[in-house]
mmCIF file with all atom_site columns, C-alpha atoms in Angstrom:
data_model
loop_
_atom_site.group_PDB
_atom_site.id
_atom_site.type_symbol
_atom_site.label_atom_id
_atom_site.label_alt_id
_atom_site.label_comp_id
_atom_site.label_asym_id
_atom_site.label_entity_id
_atom_site.label_seq_id
_atom_site.pdbx_PDB_ins_code
_atom_site.Cartn_x
_atom_site.Cartn_y
_atom_site.Cartn_z
_atom_site.occupancy
_atom_site.B_iso_or_equiv
_atom_site.pdbx_formal_charge
_atom_site.auth_seq_id
_atom_site.auth_comp_id
_atom_site.auth_asym_id
_atom_site.auth_atom_id
_atom_site.pdbx_PDB_model_num
ATOM 1   C CA . UNK C 1 1   ? 26.623  -19.051 -58.212 1.00 62.00 ? 250 UNK C CA 1
ATOM 2   C CA . UNK C 1 2   ? 25.919  -22.558 -58.121 1.00 77.00 ? 251 UNK C CA 1
ATOM 3   C CA . UNK C 1 3   ? 25.202  -24.628 -55.534 1.00 78.00 ? 252 UNK C CA 1
ATOM 4   C CA . UNK C 1 4   ? 29.045  -25.593 -55.391 1.00 75.00 ? 253 UNK C CA 1
ATOM 5   C CA . UNK C 1 5   ? 29.965  -22.914 -54.815 1.00 74.00 ? 254 UNK C CA 1
ATOM 6   C CA . UNK C 1 6   ? 27.979  -21.846 -51.534 1.00 75.00 ? 255 UNK C CA 1
ATOM 7   C CA . UNK C 1 7   ? 28.891  -25.327 -49.850 1.00 69.00 ? 256 UNK C CA 1
ATOM 8   C CA . UNK C 1 8   ? 32.764  -24.445 -50.653 1.00 77.00 ? 257 UNK C CA 1
ATOM 9   C CA . UNK C 1 9   ? 31.771  -20.892 -48.835 1.00 71.00 ? 258 UNK C CA 1
ATOM 10  C CA . UNK C 1 10  ? 29.914  -22.380 -46.067 1.00 70.00 ? 259 UNK C CA 1
ATOM 11  C CA . UNK C 1 11  ? 32.536  -25.156 -45.038 1.00 68.00 ? 260 UNK C CA 1
ATOM 12  C CA . UNK C 1 12  ? 35.350  -22.261 -45.322 1.00 71.00 ? 261 UNK C CA 1
ATOM 13  C CA . UNK C 1 13  ? 33.376  -20.055 -42.875 1.00 67.00 ? 262 UNK C CA 1
ATOM 14  C CA . UNK C 1 14  ? 32.660  -22.242 -40.796 1.00 61.00 ? 263 UNK C CA 1
ATOM 15  C CA . UNK C 1 15  ? 36.314  -24.169 -40.319 1.00 55.00 ? 264 UNK C CA 1
ATOM 16  C CA . UNK C 1 16  ? 37.215  -19.975 -39.962 1.00 58.00 ? 265 UNK C CA 1
ATOM 17  C CA . UNK C 1 17  ? 35.159  -19.884 -36.855 1.00 56.00 ? 266 UNK C CA 1
ATOM 18  C CA . UNK C 1 18  ? 36.510  -23.161 -35.156 1.00 54.00 ? 267 UNK C CA 1
ATOM 19  C CA . UNK C 1 19  ? 39.977  -21.834 -36.279 1.00 52.00 ? 268 UNK C CA 1
ATOM 20  C CA . UNK C 1 20  ? 39.292  -18.757 -34.600 1.00 48.00 ? 269 UNK C CA 1
ATOM 21  C CA . UNK C 1 21  ? 38.542  -20.905 -31.002 1.00 53.00 ? 270 UNK C CA 1
ATOM 22  C CA . UNK C 1 22  ? 42.287  -19.740 -29.332 1.00 58.00 ? 271 UNK C CA 1
ATOM 23  C CA . UNK C 1 23  ? 43.267  -21.660 -26.858 1.00 65.00 ? 272 UNK C CA 1
ATOM 24  C CA . UNK C 1 24  ? 44.156  -18.653 -24.556 1.00 75.00 ? 273 UNK C CA 1
ATOM 25  C CA . UNK C 1 25  ? 43.206  -15.068 -24.014 1.00 76.00 ? 274 UNK C CA 1
ATOM 26  C CA . UNK C 1 26  ? 46.236  -13.806 -25.657 1.00 79.00 ? 275 UNK C CA 1
ATOM 27  C CA . UNK C 1 27  ? 45.252  -15.458 -28.810 1.00 79.00 ? 276 UNK C CA 1
ATOM 28  C CA . UNK C 1 28  ? 41.818  -13.613 -28.433 1.00 81.00 ? 277 UNK C CA 1
ATOM 29  C CA . UNK C 1 29  ? 43.091  -10.554 -28.203 1.00 80.00 ? 278 UNK C CA 1
ATOM 30  C CA . UNK C 1 30  ? 45.750  -10.787 -31.145 1.00 82.00 ? 279 UNK C CA 1
ATOM 31  C CA . UNK C 1 31  ? 42.746  -10.617 -33.773 1.00 85.00 ? 280 UNK C CA 1
ATOM 32  C CA . UNK C 1 32  ? 41.851  -6.933  -35.257 1.00 85.00 ? 281 UNK C CA 1
ATOM 33  C CA . UNK C 1 33  ? 38.543  -7.249  -36.171 1.00 87.00 ? 282 UNK C CA 1
ATOM 34  C CA . UNK C 1 34  ? 36.353  -6.740  -33.934 1.00 87.00 ? 283 UNK C CA 1
ATOM 35  C CA . UNK C 1 35  ? 33.622  -9.480  -34.566 1.00 87.00 ? 284 UNK C CA 1
ATOM 36  C CA . UNK C 1 36  ? 36.377  -12.137 -34.758 1.00 86.00 ? 285 UNK C CA 1
ATOM 37  C CA . UNK C 1 37  ? 37.913  -11.179 -31.029 1.00 84.00 ? 286 UNK C CA 1
ATOM 38  C CA . UNK C 1 38  ? 34.623  -10.950 -29.897 1.00 83.00 ? 287 UNK C CA 1
ATOM 39  C CA . UNK C 1 39  ? 33.884  -14.622 -31.489 1.00 86.00 ? 288 UNK C CA 1
ATOM 40  C CA . UNK C 1 40  ? 37.018  -15.975 -30.461 1.00 82.00 ? 289 UNK C CA 1
ATOM 41  C CA . UNK C 1 41  ? 36.858  -15.082 -26.535 1.00 81.00 ? 290 UNK C CA 1
ATOM 42  C CA . UNK C 1 42  ? 32.911  -16.782 -26.916 1.00 84.00 ? 291 UNK C CA 1
ATOM 43  C CA . UNK C 1 43  ? 34.217  -19.508 -27.984 1.00 84.00 ? 292 UNK C CA 1
ATOM 44  C CA . UNK C 1 44  ? 37.249  -19.798 -25.385 1.00 79.00 ? 293 UNK C CA 1
ATOM 45  C CA . UNK C 1 45  ? 34.897  -19.270 -22.157 1.00 81.00 ? 294 UNK C CA 1
ATOM 46  C CA . UNK C 1 46  ? 32.868  -21.880 -23.614 1.00 80.00 ? 295 UNK C CA 1
ATOM 47  C CA . UNK C 1 47  ? 35.409  -24.243 -23.823 1.00 75.00 ? 296 UNK C CA 1
ATOM 48  C CA . UNK C 1 48  ? 36.742  -23.374 -20.609 1.00 74.00 ? 297 UNK C CA 1
ATOM 49  C CA . UNK C 1 49  ? 33.382  -24.011 -19.272 1.00 72.00 ? 298 UNK C CA 1
ATOM 50  C CA . UNK C 1 50  ? 32.963  -27.175 -20.601 1.00 71.00 ? 299 UNK C CA 1
ATOM 51  C CA . UNK C 1 51  ? 36.198  -28.357 -19.008 1.00 68.00 ? 300 UNK C CA 1
ATOM 52  C CA . UNK C 1 52  ? 35.812  -27.637 -15.785 1.00 68.00 ? 301 UNK C CA 1
ATOM 53  C CA . UNK C 1 53  ? 33.260  -29.555 -13.578 1.00 58.00 ? 302 UNK C CA 1
ATOM 54  C CA . UNK C 1 54  ? 32.071  -27.461 -10.977 1.00 57.00 ? 303 UNK C CA 1
ATOM 55  C CA . UNK C 1 55  ? 32.873  -28.650 -7.401  1.00 54.00 ? 304 UNK C CA 1
ATOM 56  C CA . UNK C 1 56  ? 30.290  -29.259 -4.741  1.00 53.00 ? 305 UNK C CA 1
ATOM 57  C CA . UNK C 1 57  ? 30.163  -27.016 -1.936  1.00 51.00 ? 306 UNK C CA 1
ATOM 58  C CA . UNK C 1 58  ? 30.940  -28.737 1.581   1.00 52.00 ? 307 UNK C CA 1
ATOM 59  C CA . UNK C 1 59  ? 27.691  -28.554 3.282   1.00 57.00 ? 308 UNK C CA 1
ATOM 60  C CA . UNK C 1 60  ? 28.346  -27.577 6.637   1.00 57.00 ? 309 UNK C CA 1
ATOM 61  C CA . UNK C 1 61  ? 27.421  -29.489 9.557   1.00 60.00 ? 310 UNK C CA 1
ATOM 62  C CA . UNK C 1 62  ? 24.058  -28.557 11.892  1.00 60.00 ? 311 UNK C CA 1
ATOM 63  C CA . UNK C 1 63  ? 24.903  -27.096 15.000  1.00 60.00 ? 312 UNK C CA 1
ATOM 64  C CA . UNK C 1 64  ? 23.600  -29.579 17.910  1.00 59.00 ? 313 UNK C CA 1
ATOM 65  C CA . UNK C 1 65  ? 20.708  -27.859 19.762  1.00 61.00 ? 314 UNK C CA 1
ATOM 66  C CA . UNK C 1 66  ? 20.699  -27.922 23.059  1.00 58.00 ? 315 UNK C CA 1
ATOM 67  C CA . UNK C 1 67  ? 16.644  -29.805 24.408  1.00 55.00 ? 316 UNK C CA 1
ATOM 68  C CA . UNK C 1 68  ? 13.733  -27.636 24.688  1.00 54.00 ? 317 UNK C CA 1
ATOM 69  C CA . UNK C 1 69  ? 12.234  -27.294 28.179  1.00 56.00 ? 318 UNK C CA 1
ATOM 70  C CA . UNK C 1 70  ? 8.510   -28.546 28.510  1.00 57.00 ? 319 UNK C CA 1
ATOM 71  C CA . UNK C 1 71  ? 7.513   -24.738 28.763  1.00 61.00 ? 320 UNK C CA 1
ATOM 72  C CA . UNK C 1 72  ? 9.121   -23.914 25.761  1.00 62.00 ? 321 UNK C CA 1
ATOM 73  C CA . UNK C 1 73  ? 6.662   -26.108 24.184  1.00 62.00 ? 322 UNK C CA 1
ATOM 74  C CA . UNK C 1 74  ? 3.732   -25.239 26.264  1.00 63.00 ? 323 UNK C CA 1
ATOM 75  C CA . UNK C 1 75  ? 4.127   -21.359 25.393  1.00 63.00 ? 324 UNK C CA 1
ATOM 76  C CA . UNK C 1 76  ? 4.128   -22.570 21.547  1.00 67.00 ? 325 UNK C CA 1
ATOM 77  C CA . UNK C 1 77  ? 1.112   -24.601 21.564  1.00 64.00 ? 326 UNK C CA 1
ATOM 78  C CA . UNK C 1 78  ? -0.892  -21.669 23.308  1.00 67.00 ? 327 UNK C CA 1
ATOM 79  C CA . UNK C 1 79  ? 0.347   -19.530 20.650  1.00 65.00 ? 328 UNK C CA 1
ATOM 80  C CA . UNK C 1 80  ? -0.884  -21.587 18.242  1.00 65.00 ? 329 UNK C CA 1
ATOM 81  C CA . UNK C 1 81  ? -4.067  -21.610 19.485  1.00 63.00 ? 330 UNK C CA 1
ATOM 82  C CA . UNK C 1 82  ? -4.706  -17.798 20.205  1.00 66.00 ? 331 UNK C CA 1
ATOM 83  C CA . UNK C 1 83  ? -2.804  -17.219 15.970  1.00 66.00 ? 332 UNK C CA 1
ATOM 84  C CA . UNK C 1 84  ? -5.786  -19.706 15.254  1.00 66.00 ? 333 UNK C CA 1
ATOM 85  C CA . UNK C 1 85  ? -8.438  -18.004 17.293  1.00 69.00 ? 334 UNK C CA 1
ATOM 86  C CA . UNK C 1 86  ? -7.601  -14.962 16.373  1.00 71.00 ? 335 UNK C CA 1
ATOM 87  C CA . UNK C 1 87  ? -7.887  -16.172 12.430  1.00 72.00 ? 336 UNK C CA 1
ATOM 88  C CA . UNK C 1 88  ? -11.067 -17.365 13.609  1.00 72.00 ? 337 UNK C CA 1
ATOM 89  C CA . UNK C 1 89  ? -12.274 -13.584 14.661  1.00 75.00 ? 338 UNK C CA 1
ATOM 90  C CA . UNK C 1 90  ? -10.849 -12.313 11.096  1.00 76.00 ? 339 UNK C CA 1
ATOM 91  C CA . UNK C 1 91  ? -12.808 -14.771 9.011   1.00 77.00 ? 340 UNK C CA 1
ATOM 92  C CA . UNK C 1 92  ? -16.300 -13.965 10.845  1.00 72.00 ? 341 UNK C CA 1
ATOM 93  C CA . UNK C 1 93  ? -14.860 -9.881  10.602  1.00 72.00 ? 342 UNK C CA 1
ATOM 94  C CA . UNK C 1 94  ? -14.244 -10.147 6.666   1.00 72.00 ? 343 UNK C CA 1
ATOM 95  C CA . UNK C 1 95  ? -16.511 -8.051  4.464   1.00 72.00 ? 344 UNK C CA 1
ATOM 96  C CA . UNK C 1 96  ? -17.992 -6.316  7.244   1.00 67.00 ? 345 UNK C CA 1
ATOM 97  C CA . UNK C 1 97  ? -15.936 -3.285  7.356   1.00 64.00 ? 346 UNK C CA 1
ATOM 98  C CA . UNK C 1 98  ? -18.835 -0.990  5.479   1.00 62.00 ? 347 UNK C CA 1
ATOM 99  C CA . UNK C 1 99  ? -21.360 -2.712  7.585   1.00 63.00 ? 348 UNK C CA 1
ATOM 100 C CA . UNK C 1 100 ? -19.606 -1.829  10.839  1.00 60.00 ? 349 UNK C CA 1
ATOM 101 C CA . UNK C 1 101 ? -18.864 1.758   9.750   1.00 60.00 ? 350 UNK C CA 1
ATOM 102 C CA . UNK C 1 102 ? -22.474 2.266   8.623   1.00 57.00 ? 351 UNK C CA 1
ATOM 103 C CA . UNK C 1 103 ? -23.949 1.377   12.149  1.00 58.00 ? 352 UNK C CA 1
ATOM 104 C CA . UNK C 1 104 ? -21.324 3.162   13.893  1.00 63.00 ? 353 UNK C CA 1
ATOM 105 C CA . UNK C 1 105 ? -21.471 6.641   12.387  1.00 70.00 ? 354 UNK C CA 1
ATOM 106 C CA . UNK C 1 106 ? -24.236 8.817   11.846  1.00 79.00 ? 355 UNK C CA 1
ATOM 107 C CA . UNK C 1 107 ? -24.666 11.156  8.709   1.00 86.00 ? 356 UNK C CA 1
ATOM 108 C CA . UNK C 1 108 ? -26.355 14.480  10.848  1.00 91.00 ? 357 UNK C CA 1
ATOM 109 C CA . UNK C 1 109 ? -27.613 14.751  14.046  1.00 93.00 ? 358 UNK C CA 1
ATOM 110 C CA . UNK C 1 110 ? -30.758 17.039  15.031  1.00 95.00 ? 359 UNK C CA 1
ATOM 111 C CA . UNK C 1 111 ? -31.278 18.873  18.718  1.00 95.00 ? 360 UNK C CA 1
ATOM 112 C CA . UNK C 1 112 ? -32.139 22.031  20.139  1.00 96.00 ? 361 UNK C CA 1
ATOM 113 C CA . UNK C 1 113 ? -29.897 24.535  20.423  1.00 96.00 ? 362 UNK C CA 1
ATOM 114 C CA . UNK C 1 114 ? -29.878 26.676  24.299  1.00 95.00 ? 363 UNK C CA 1
ATOM 115 C CA . UNK C 1 115 ? -30.788 30.380  24.339  1.00 94.00 ? 364 UNK C CA 1
ATOM 116 C CA . UNK C 1 116 ? -31.484 33.125  22.381  1.00 94.00 ? 365 UNK C CA 1
ATOM 117 C CA . UNK C 1 117 ? -30.293 33.727  19.039  1.00 93.00 ? 366 UNK C CA 1
ATOM 118 C CA . UNK C 1 118 ? -30.477 36.994  16.687  1.00 91.00 ? 367 UNK C CA 1
ATOM 119 C CA . UNK C 1 119 ? -26.771 37.165  14.502  1.00 91.00 ? 368 UNK C CA 1
ATOM 120 C CA . UNK C 1 120 ? -25.720 34.188  13.225  1.00 91.00 ? 369 UNK C CA 1
ATOM 121 C CA . UNK C 1 121 ? -21.785 34.681  12.375  1.00 93.00 ? 370 UNK C CA 1
ATOM 122 C CA . UNK C 1 122 ? -18.485 33.928  12.789  1.00 95.00 ? 371 UNK C CA 1
ATOM 123 C CA . UNK C 1 123 ? -17.367 32.862  16.382  1.00 95.00 ? 372 UNK C CA 1
ATOM 124 C CA . UNK C 1 124 ? -20.788 32.343  17.386  1.00 95.00 ? 373 UNK C CA 1
ATOM 125 C CA . UNK C 1 125 ? -21.079 29.260  20.095  1.00 95.00 ? 374 UNK C CA 1
ATOM 126 C CA . UNK C 1 126 ? -24.102 27.531  19.706  1.00 95.00 ? 375 UNK C CA 1
ATOM 127 C CA . UNK C 1 127 ? -24.599 25.207  22.786  1.00 95.00 ? 376 UNK C CA 1
ATOM 128 C CA . UNK C 1 128 ? -27.151 22.294  22.345  1.00 95.00 ? 377 UNK C CA 1
ATOM 129 C CA . UNK C 1 129 ? -29.244 20.301  24.698  1.00 94.00 ? 378 UNK C CA 1
ATOM 130 C CA . UNK C 1 130 ? -27.340 17.291  24.354  1.00 93.00 ? 379 UNK C CA 1
ATOM 131 C CA . UNK C 1 131 ? -24.035 18.834  25.289  1.00 92.00 ? 380 UNK C CA 1
ATOM 132 C CA . UNK C 1 132 ? -22.088 19.507  22.721  1.00 94.00 ? 381 UNK C CA 1
ATOM 133 C CA . UNK C 1 133 ? -20.932 22.865  21.621  1.00 95.00 ? 382 UNK C CA 1
ATOM 134 C CA . UNK C 1 134 ? -21.099 24.126  18.196  1.00 96.00 ? 383 UNK C CA 1
ATOM 135 C CA . UNK C 1 135 ? -18.453 27.405  16.935  1.00 96.00 ? 384 UNK C CA 1
ATOM 136 C CA . UNK C 1 136 ? -19.989 28.903  13.252  1.00 95.00 ? 385 UNK C CA 1
ATOM 137 C CA . UNK C 1 137 ? -17.114 29.302  11.118  1.00 94.00 ? 386 UNK C CA 1
ATOM 138 C CA . UNK C 1 138 ? -19.014 30.738  7.979   1.00 91.00 ? 387 UNK C CA 1
ATOM 139 C CA . UNK C 1 139 ? -17.975 34.033  7.083   1.00 90.00 ? 388 UNK C CA 1
ATOM 140 C CA . UNK C 1 140 ? -21.347 35.009  5.560   1.00 89.00 ? 389 UNK C CA 1
ATOM 141 C CA . UNK C 1 141 ? -23.621 36.665  8.565   1.00 89.00 ? 390 UNK C CA 1
ATOM 142 C CA . UNK C 1 142 ? -26.651 36.587  8.968   1.00 88.00 ? 391 UNK C CA 1
ATOM 143 C CA . UNK C 1 143 ? -30.027 37.887  11.396  1.00 89.00 ? 392 UNK C CA 1
ATOM 144 C CA . UNK C 1 144 ? -32.723 35.373  12.345  1.00 87.00 ? 393 UNK C CA 1
ATOM 145 C CA . UNK C 1 145 ? -33.841 35.989  15.563  1.00 92.00 ? 394 UNK C CA 1
ATOM 146 C CA . UNK C 1 146 ? -35.265 32.891  17.486  1.00 93.00 ? 395 UNK C CA 1
ATOM 147 C CA . UNK C 1 147 ? -35.353 31.111  21.049  1.00 94.00 ? 396 UNK C CA 1
ATOM 148 C CA . UNK C 1 148 ? -33.914 27.915  21.165  1.00 95.00 ? 397 UNK C CA 1
ATOM 149 C CA . UNK C 1 149 ? -34.146 26.384  18.179  1.00 94.00 ? 398 UNK C CA 1
ATOM 150 C CA . UNK C 1 150 ? -34.381 23.272  16.739  1.00 95.00 ? 399 UNK C CA 1
ATOM 151 C CA . UNK C 1 151 ? -30.625 22.234  14.370  1.00 95.00 ? 400 UNK C CA 1
ATOM 152 C CA . UNK C 1 152 ? -29.295 20.027  12.036  1.00 95.00 ? 401 UNK C CA 1
ATOM 153 C CA . UNK C 1 153 ? -25.885 19.103  11.916  1.00 95.00 ? 402 UNK C CA 1
ATOM 154 C CA . UNK C 1 154 ? -24.923 17.155  9.096   1.00 94.00 ? 403 UNK C CA 1
ATOM 155 C CA . UNK C 1 155 ? -21.490 15.764  7.752   1.00 91.00 ? 404 UNK C CA 1
ATOM 156 C CA . UNK C 1 156 ? -19.958 17.900  4.706   1.00 90.00 ? 405 UNK C CA 1
ATOM 157 C CA . UNK C 1 157 ? -17.612 17.401  2.228   1.00 87.00 ? 406 UNK C CA 1
ATOM 158 C CA . UNK C 1 158 ? -14.124 16.577  3.441   1.00 89.00 ? 407 UNK C CA 1
ATOM 159 C CA . UNK C 1 159 ? -14.496 15.903  7.081   1.00 86.00 ? 408 UNK C CA 1
ATOM 160 C CA . UNK C 1 160 ? -16.452 19.617  7.621   1.00 91.00 ? 409 UNK C CA 1
ATOM 161 C CA . UNK C 1 161 ? -19.866 20.117  9.392   1.00 94.00 ? 410 UNK C CA 1
ATOM 162 C CA . UNK C 1 162 ? -22.828 22.058  8.301   1.00 94.00 ? 411 UNK C CA 1
ATOM 163 C CA . UNK C 1 163 ? -25.528 23.604  10.493  1.00 94.00 ? 412 UNK C CA 1
ATOM 164 C CA . UNK C 1 164 ? -28.828 24.268  9.207   1.00 93.00 ? 413 UNK C CA 1
ATOM 165 C CA . UNK C 1 165 ? -31.825 26.308  12.016  1.00 92.00 ? 414 UNK C CA 1
ATOM 166 C CA . UNK C 1 166 ? -35.285 24.995  11.269  1.00 91.00 ? 415 UNK C CA 1
ATOM 167 C CA . UNK C 1 167 ? -37.093 27.411  9.642   1.00 87.00 ? 416 UNK C CA 1
ATOM 168 C CA . UNK C 1 168 ? -34.403 28.633  7.722   1.00 86.00 ? 417 UNK C CA 1
ATOM 169 C CA . UNK C 1 169 ? -32.949 28.220  4.473   1.00 88.00 ? 418 UNK C CA 1
ATOM 170 C CA . UNK C 1 170 ? -29.248 29.062  5.215   1.00 89.00 ? 419 UNK C CA 1
ATOM 171 C CA . UNK C 1 171 ? -26.832 26.640  6.393   1.00 92.00 ? 420 UNK C CA 1
ATOM 172 C CA . UNK C 1 172 ? -23.585 27.445  8.284   1.00 93.00 ? 421 UNK C CA 1
ATOM 173 C CA . UNK C 1 173 ? -20.352 26.125  8.530   1.00 94.00 ? 422 UNK C CA 1
ATOM 174 C CA . UNK C 1 174 ? -19.696 25.066  11.841  1.00 95.00 ? 423 UNK C CA 1
ATOM 175 C CA . UNK C 1 175 ? -16.751 23.192  13.650  1.00 95.00 ? 424 UNK C CA 1
ATOM 176 C CA . UNK C 1 176 ? -17.401 21.092  16.978  1.00 94.00 ? 425 UNK C CA 1
ATOM 177 C CA . UNK C 1 177 ? -15.285 22.997  20.052  1.00 93.00 ? 426 UNK C CA 1
ATOM 178 C CA . UNK C 1 178 ? -16.588 20.679  23.299  1.00 87.00 ? 427 UNK C CA 1
#
């Protein structure tokens, strides 16, 4: 195939595509070849869209707003001042979340348990000298006779608490009841 034949083939293809452009959708529907029918619809819609100019939508008139009383203006000014003050406080607090939590929370407390204890088992209520009452929930009992022992209660895993009795190498799981 030489260049002359290629040019002729290209010209025929271009003319066929131009000829396929129909003036109505019914002309396109009459075409049996799927690809040519689709091309016909595309050309028809492009030609139709180019011929129609979009009309500008009519702008609705803005409703007339009643005059605002001075009280509302003063209220708005006060709200603006409050927002500015609130934003200033938030800016000052930014990044201090961790610092405040460390200051406000304790990881453990040490106190004296009031009374005489011998068997440390589930359900035993231990009253501390600071007024707190803790109950042992651990299923493993232990025997250790002592009067007014010093106990340390620490935060455990997932919100649990563990109590250690001074002089014992055992920890009991506890919950606070009072």
